[in-house]
PDB file of C-alpha atoms in Angstrom:
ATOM      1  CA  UNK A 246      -6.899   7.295  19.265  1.00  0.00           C
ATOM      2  CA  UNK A 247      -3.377   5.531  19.233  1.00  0.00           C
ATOM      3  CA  UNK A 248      -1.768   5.782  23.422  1.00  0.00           C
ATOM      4  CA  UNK A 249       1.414   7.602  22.068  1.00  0.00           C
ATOM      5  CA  UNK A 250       0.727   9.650  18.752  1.00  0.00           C
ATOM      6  CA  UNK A 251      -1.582  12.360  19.129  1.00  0.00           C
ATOM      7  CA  UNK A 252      -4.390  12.201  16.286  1.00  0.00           C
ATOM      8  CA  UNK A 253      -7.058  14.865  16.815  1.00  0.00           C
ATOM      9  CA  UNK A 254      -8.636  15.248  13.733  1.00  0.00           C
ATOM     10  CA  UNK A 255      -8.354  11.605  13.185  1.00  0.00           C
ATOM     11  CA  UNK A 256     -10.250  10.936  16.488  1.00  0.00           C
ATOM     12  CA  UNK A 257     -12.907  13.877  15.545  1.00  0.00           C
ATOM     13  CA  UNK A 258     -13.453  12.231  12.682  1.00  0.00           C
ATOM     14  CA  UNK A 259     -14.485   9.208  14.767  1.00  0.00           C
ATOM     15  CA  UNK A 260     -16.257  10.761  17.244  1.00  0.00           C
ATOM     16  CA  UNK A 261     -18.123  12.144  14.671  1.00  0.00           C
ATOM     17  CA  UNK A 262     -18.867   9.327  12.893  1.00  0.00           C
ATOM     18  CA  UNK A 263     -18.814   5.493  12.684  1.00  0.00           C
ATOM     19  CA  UNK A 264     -15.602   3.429  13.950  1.00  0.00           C
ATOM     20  CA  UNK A 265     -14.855   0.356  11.791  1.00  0.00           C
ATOM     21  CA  UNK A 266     -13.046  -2.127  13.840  1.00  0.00           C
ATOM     22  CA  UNK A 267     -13.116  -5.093  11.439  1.00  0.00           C
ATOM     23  CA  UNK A 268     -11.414  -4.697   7.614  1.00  0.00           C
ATOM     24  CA  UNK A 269     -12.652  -7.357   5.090  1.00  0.00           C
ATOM     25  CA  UNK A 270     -10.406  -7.739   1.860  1.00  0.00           C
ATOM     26  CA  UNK A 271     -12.218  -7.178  -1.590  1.00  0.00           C
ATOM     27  CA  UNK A 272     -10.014  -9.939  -3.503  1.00  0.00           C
ATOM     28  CA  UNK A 273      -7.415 -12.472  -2.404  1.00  0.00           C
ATOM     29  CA  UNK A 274      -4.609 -10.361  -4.402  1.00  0.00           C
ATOM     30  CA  UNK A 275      -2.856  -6.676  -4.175  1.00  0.00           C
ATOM     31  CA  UNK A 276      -4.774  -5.968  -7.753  1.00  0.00           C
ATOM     32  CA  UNK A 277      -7.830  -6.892  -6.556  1.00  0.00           C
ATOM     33  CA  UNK A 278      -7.837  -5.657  -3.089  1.00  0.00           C
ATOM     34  CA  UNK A 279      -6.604  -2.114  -4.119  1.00  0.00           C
ATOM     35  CA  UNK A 280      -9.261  -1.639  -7.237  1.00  0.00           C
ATOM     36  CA  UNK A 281     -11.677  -3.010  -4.979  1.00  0.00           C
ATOM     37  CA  UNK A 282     -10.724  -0.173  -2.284  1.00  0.00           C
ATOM     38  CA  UNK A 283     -10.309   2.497  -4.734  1.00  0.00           C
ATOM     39  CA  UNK A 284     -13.670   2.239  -6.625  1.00  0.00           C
ATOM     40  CA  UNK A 285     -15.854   1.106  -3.666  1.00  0.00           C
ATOM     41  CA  UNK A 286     -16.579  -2.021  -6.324  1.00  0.00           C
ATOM     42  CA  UNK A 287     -16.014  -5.723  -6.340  1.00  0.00           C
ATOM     43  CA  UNK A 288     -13.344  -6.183  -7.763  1.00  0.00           C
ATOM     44  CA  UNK A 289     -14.552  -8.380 -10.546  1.00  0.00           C
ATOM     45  CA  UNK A 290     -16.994  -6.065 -11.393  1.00  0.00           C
ATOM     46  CA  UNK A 291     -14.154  -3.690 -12.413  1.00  0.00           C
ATOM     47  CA  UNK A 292     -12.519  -6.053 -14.998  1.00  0.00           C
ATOM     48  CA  UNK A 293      -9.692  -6.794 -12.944  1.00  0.00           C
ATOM     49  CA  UNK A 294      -8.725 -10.067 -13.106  1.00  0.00           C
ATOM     50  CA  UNK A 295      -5.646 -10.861 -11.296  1.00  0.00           C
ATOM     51  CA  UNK A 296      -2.457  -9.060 -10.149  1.00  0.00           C
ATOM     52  CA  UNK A 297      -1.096  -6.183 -12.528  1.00  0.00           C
ATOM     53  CA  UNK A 298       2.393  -6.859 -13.321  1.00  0.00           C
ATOM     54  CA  UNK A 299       5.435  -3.943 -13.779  1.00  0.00           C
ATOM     55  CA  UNK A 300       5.717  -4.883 -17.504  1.00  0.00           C
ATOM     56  CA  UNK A 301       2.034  -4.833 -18.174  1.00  0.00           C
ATOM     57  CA  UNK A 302      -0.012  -2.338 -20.735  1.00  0.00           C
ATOM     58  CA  UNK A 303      -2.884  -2.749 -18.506  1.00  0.00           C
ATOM     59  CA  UNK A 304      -4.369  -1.185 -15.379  1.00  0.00           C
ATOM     60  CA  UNK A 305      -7.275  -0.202 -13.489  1.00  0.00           C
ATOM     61  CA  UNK A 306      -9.920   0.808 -16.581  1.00  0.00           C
ATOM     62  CA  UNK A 307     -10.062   4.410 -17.383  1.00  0.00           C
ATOM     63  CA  UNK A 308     -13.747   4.366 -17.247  1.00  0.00           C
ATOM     64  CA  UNK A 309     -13.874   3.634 -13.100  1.00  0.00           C
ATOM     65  CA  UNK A 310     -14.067   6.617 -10.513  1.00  0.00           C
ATOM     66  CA  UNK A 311     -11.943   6.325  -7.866  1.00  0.00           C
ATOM     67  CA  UNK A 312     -12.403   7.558  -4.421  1.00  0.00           C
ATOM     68  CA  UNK A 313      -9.450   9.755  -4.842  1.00  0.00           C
ATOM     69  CA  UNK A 314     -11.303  11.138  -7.931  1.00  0.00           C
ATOM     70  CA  UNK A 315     -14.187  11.678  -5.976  1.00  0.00           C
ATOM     71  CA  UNK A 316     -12.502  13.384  -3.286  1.00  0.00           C
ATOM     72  CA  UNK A 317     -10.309  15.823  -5.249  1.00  0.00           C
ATOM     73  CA  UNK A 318     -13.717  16.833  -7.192  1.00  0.00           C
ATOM     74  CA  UNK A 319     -15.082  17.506  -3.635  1.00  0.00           C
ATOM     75  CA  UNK A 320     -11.981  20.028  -3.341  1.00  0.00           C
ATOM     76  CA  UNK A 321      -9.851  17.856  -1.192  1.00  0.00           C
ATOM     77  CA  UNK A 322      -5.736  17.471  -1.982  1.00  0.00           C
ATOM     78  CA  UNK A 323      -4.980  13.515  -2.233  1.00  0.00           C
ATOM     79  CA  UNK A 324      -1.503  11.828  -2.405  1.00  0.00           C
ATOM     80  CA  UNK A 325      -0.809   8.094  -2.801  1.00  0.00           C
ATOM     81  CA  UNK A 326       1.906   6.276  -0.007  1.00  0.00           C
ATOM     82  CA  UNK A 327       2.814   2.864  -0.520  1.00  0.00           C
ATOM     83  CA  UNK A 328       1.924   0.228  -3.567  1.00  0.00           C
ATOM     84  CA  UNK A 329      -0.469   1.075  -6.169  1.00  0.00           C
ATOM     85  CA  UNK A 330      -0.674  -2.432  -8.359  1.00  0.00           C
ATOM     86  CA  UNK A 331      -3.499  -0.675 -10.619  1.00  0.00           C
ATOM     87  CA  UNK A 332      -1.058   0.383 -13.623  1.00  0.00           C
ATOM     88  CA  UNK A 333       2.255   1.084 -13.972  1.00  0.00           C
ATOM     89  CA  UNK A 334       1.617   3.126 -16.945  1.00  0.00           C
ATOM     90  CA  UNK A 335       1.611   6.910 -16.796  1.00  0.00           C
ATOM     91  CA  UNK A 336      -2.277   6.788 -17.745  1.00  0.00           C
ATOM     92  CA  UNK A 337      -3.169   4.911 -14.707  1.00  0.00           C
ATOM     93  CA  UNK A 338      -0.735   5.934 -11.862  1.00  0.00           C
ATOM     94  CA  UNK A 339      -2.178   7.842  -8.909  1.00  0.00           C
ATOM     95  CA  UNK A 340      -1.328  11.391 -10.108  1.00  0.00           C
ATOM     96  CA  UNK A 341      -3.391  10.556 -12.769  1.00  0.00           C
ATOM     97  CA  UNK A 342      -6.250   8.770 -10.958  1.00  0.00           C
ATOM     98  CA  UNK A 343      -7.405  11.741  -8.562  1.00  0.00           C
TER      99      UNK A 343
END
């Protein structure tokens, strides 16, 4: 737990389970990184090969689960804080990816 924000079901989680202390990056860029996160896959393996730009027709292929995906199939409500850098159009942003 953090010494000045209480976060119980945080640390139940971790009581209950494993606690990761070390955080290896799936690819040297955002792109990479985030499909790499989001599909549990390297991120090569996905067919992403570099960083997604704001003007691009591409994004994170249509075909790959993503955890979110997963997780809102498992009944769970997901939201998305912070960069995405896997699409910037409508097909792949997060409200459409789980």
């Amino acid at each position: 737990g953090h010494p000045t924000t209480a976060t119980p079901n945080i640390d139940q989680l971790a009581f209950r389970g494993k606690i990761l202390t070390t955080w290896y990056s799936g690819c040297a860029v955002c792109t990479g990184s985030r499909a790499a996160l989001m599909t549990g896959r390297q991120f090569a393996r996905v067919g992403v090969p570099g960083v997604f730009g704001p003007t691009g027709n591409v994004g994170l292929p249509l075909n790959e689960t993503t955890v979110a995906e997963q997780l809102k199939q498992a009944g769970y409500v997901n939201a998305a804080v912070g960069k995405w850098h896997l699409g910037q159009r409508e097909a792949y942003l997060p409200a459409n990816r789980g």
